Amino acid sequence: MRMRRAWIIGLLALTAALCGCTKQQEEPEDTLLYEDEIEDSDDYIVVGFAQVGSESDWRLANTQSFRDTFREDNGYYLLFEDGQQKQENQIKAIRNFILQEVDYIILDPIVETGWDAVLQEAKAAGIPVILSDRLVVVEDESLYTCWVGSDFEEEGRIAGRWLRDYLEDQGRGSDEIRIVTLQGTLGSSAQIGRTEGFDEILAAQGNWNMLERMSGDFTLTKGREVMEYFLDTYEDIDVVVCENDNMAFGAIEAIQDAGKTCGPDGDMILISFDAAKSAFEAMQRGELNMDVECNPLLGPMVEEIIQKLERGEDVDRVQYVEEKCFDAFMDLEGILESRTY
Ligand code: GZL
């Protein structure tokens, strides 16, 4: 791809010289945006990253991981587009990357469906697509090279198993347990997997009653609104499952505004996903019972994949990141010292 790009730039320069126009006077229409930014784009691997948005602490850490990895002094030029949680923005970004003749496209798809056409365009342009974090469902599996992310269903099962064991320890193994769930963005891999994984454990607990699930779109603001609705609608909620930390922070605000409490000594058990630093602080304040980690530091794994592809080596189609779960009874101070997000 880089050779082809050099040829195009050379042809444009020759055309400009022949018609006596200087670069400044008649910049060719489809100048590659970055050709003025970097000395010689052929010395760099140009990567286009279509990110979901900036909706959560997890997302900010994930973006920083890519910015820290795909630096110019590391041999990369990163074109970064924040999709602002809209699929149409991500599709536009991918089309722009194709126009810019990037070497690789990294996509973190906000939802799993609706990508066939634009990924077909990337394939036709000969640009490999690497999925990071969330997955796509497409007719033609060859539309993306590989996916790096979390086993979301296992994350959901970890949460369900932890709750089952915790209630047993509390002597509530046979009590009726009334649960509400704040889901992530509907149709996103994280939401689908976490909901299905938790459901697998729920199905085996006849005394658990899932009152309602509603999406808080992974944001604090919507998480608070959904929790306010749950508190107005249901008496005696025993467990609140939040499919990410920022919705959990919104739920805590709503619970406390209603004069109730959550956490190990609270009126209700609060469970979350992501395990960002701010969630550890909520566990230290006694507001959150448990958090299932979802590692956002995917930049280095994606870079390793690109290096392999550059060497013409095969890469695994699916690559899971290492993850754990943490609860309020652990040495959170000690754990926090070693965490980077
Ligand atoms: C999970 C990621 C989710 C996080 C949320 O891999 O897609 O999106 O759990 C983020 O915090 O918004």
PDB file of C-alpha atoms and ligand atoms in Angstrom, residues 55-59 108 133-134 150 152 190 194 218 243-246 273-274 294, ligand 1:
ATOM      1  CA  GLU A  55     -18.394   7.828  26.907  1.00  0.00           C
ATOM      2  CA  SER A  56     -16.562   6.229  29.822  1.00  0.00           C
ATOM      3  CA  ASP A  57     -13.361   6.002  31.874  1.00  0.00           C
ATOM      4  CA  TRP A  58     -12.733   2.701  30.145  1.00  0.00           C
ATOM      5  CA  ARG A  59     -12.981   4.329  26.712  1.00  0.00           C
ATOM      6  CA  ASP A 108     -14.055  -0.562  17.609  1.00  0.00           C
ATOM      7  CA  ASP A 133     -12.693  -4.445  21.812  1.00  0.00           C
ATOM      8  CA  ARG A 134     -16.110  -5.039  20.256  1.00  0.00           C
ATOM      9  CA  SER A 150     -12.533  -9.436  26.112  1.00  0.00           C
ATOM     10  CA  PHE A 152     -17.743 -10.604  27.509  1.00  0.00           C
ATOM     11  CA  ALA A 190     -20.040  -5.872  25.673  1.00  0.00           C
ATOM     12  CA  ARG A 194     -22.377  -9.529  29.742  1.00  0.00           C
ATOM     13  CA  PHE A 218     -22.565   3.047  29.252  1.00  0.00           C
ATOM     14  CA  GLU A 243     -22.650  -3.288  32.752  1.00  0.00           C
ATOM     15  CA  ASN A 244     -19.943  -0.639  33.199  1.00  0.00           C
ATOM     16  CA  ASP A 245     -18.463   1.594  35.891  1.00  0.00           C
ATOM     17  CA  ASN A 246     -19.814   4.911  34.666  1.00  0.00           C
ATOM     18  CA  PHE A 273     -17.798  -4.139  34.954  1.00  0.00           C
ATOM     19  CA  ASP A 274     -14.572  -2.461  33.757  1.00  0.00           C
ATOM     20  CA  CYS A 294     -12.299  -5.414  31.275  1.00  0.00           C
TER      21      CYS A 294
HETATM   22  C1  GZL B   1     -15.959  -3.055  26.845  1.00  0.00           C
HETATM   23  C2  GZL B   1     -16.232  -1.730  26.207  1.00  0.00           C
HETATM   24  C3  GZL B   1     -17.284  -1.023  26.975  1.00  0.00           C
HETATM   25  C4  GZL B   1     -16.886  -0.716  28.427  1.00  0.00           C
HETATM   26  C5  GZL B   1     -17.579   0.591  28.618  1.00  0.00           C
HETATM   27  O1  GZL B   1     -14.987  -3.730  26.159  1.00  0.00           O
HETATM   28  O2  GZL B   1     -16.663  -1.886  24.872  1.00  0.00           O
HETATM   29  O3  GZL B   1     -17.533   0.226  26.335  1.00  0.00           O
HETATM   30  O4  GZL B   1     -17.288  -1.686  29.329  1.00  0.00           O
HETATM   31  C6  GZL B   1     -17.311   1.273  27.300  1.00  0.00           C
HETATM   32  O5  GZL B   1     -17.093   1.350  29.693  1.00  0.00           O
HETATM   33  O6  GZL B   1     -18.152   2.342  27.118  1.00  0.00           O
END
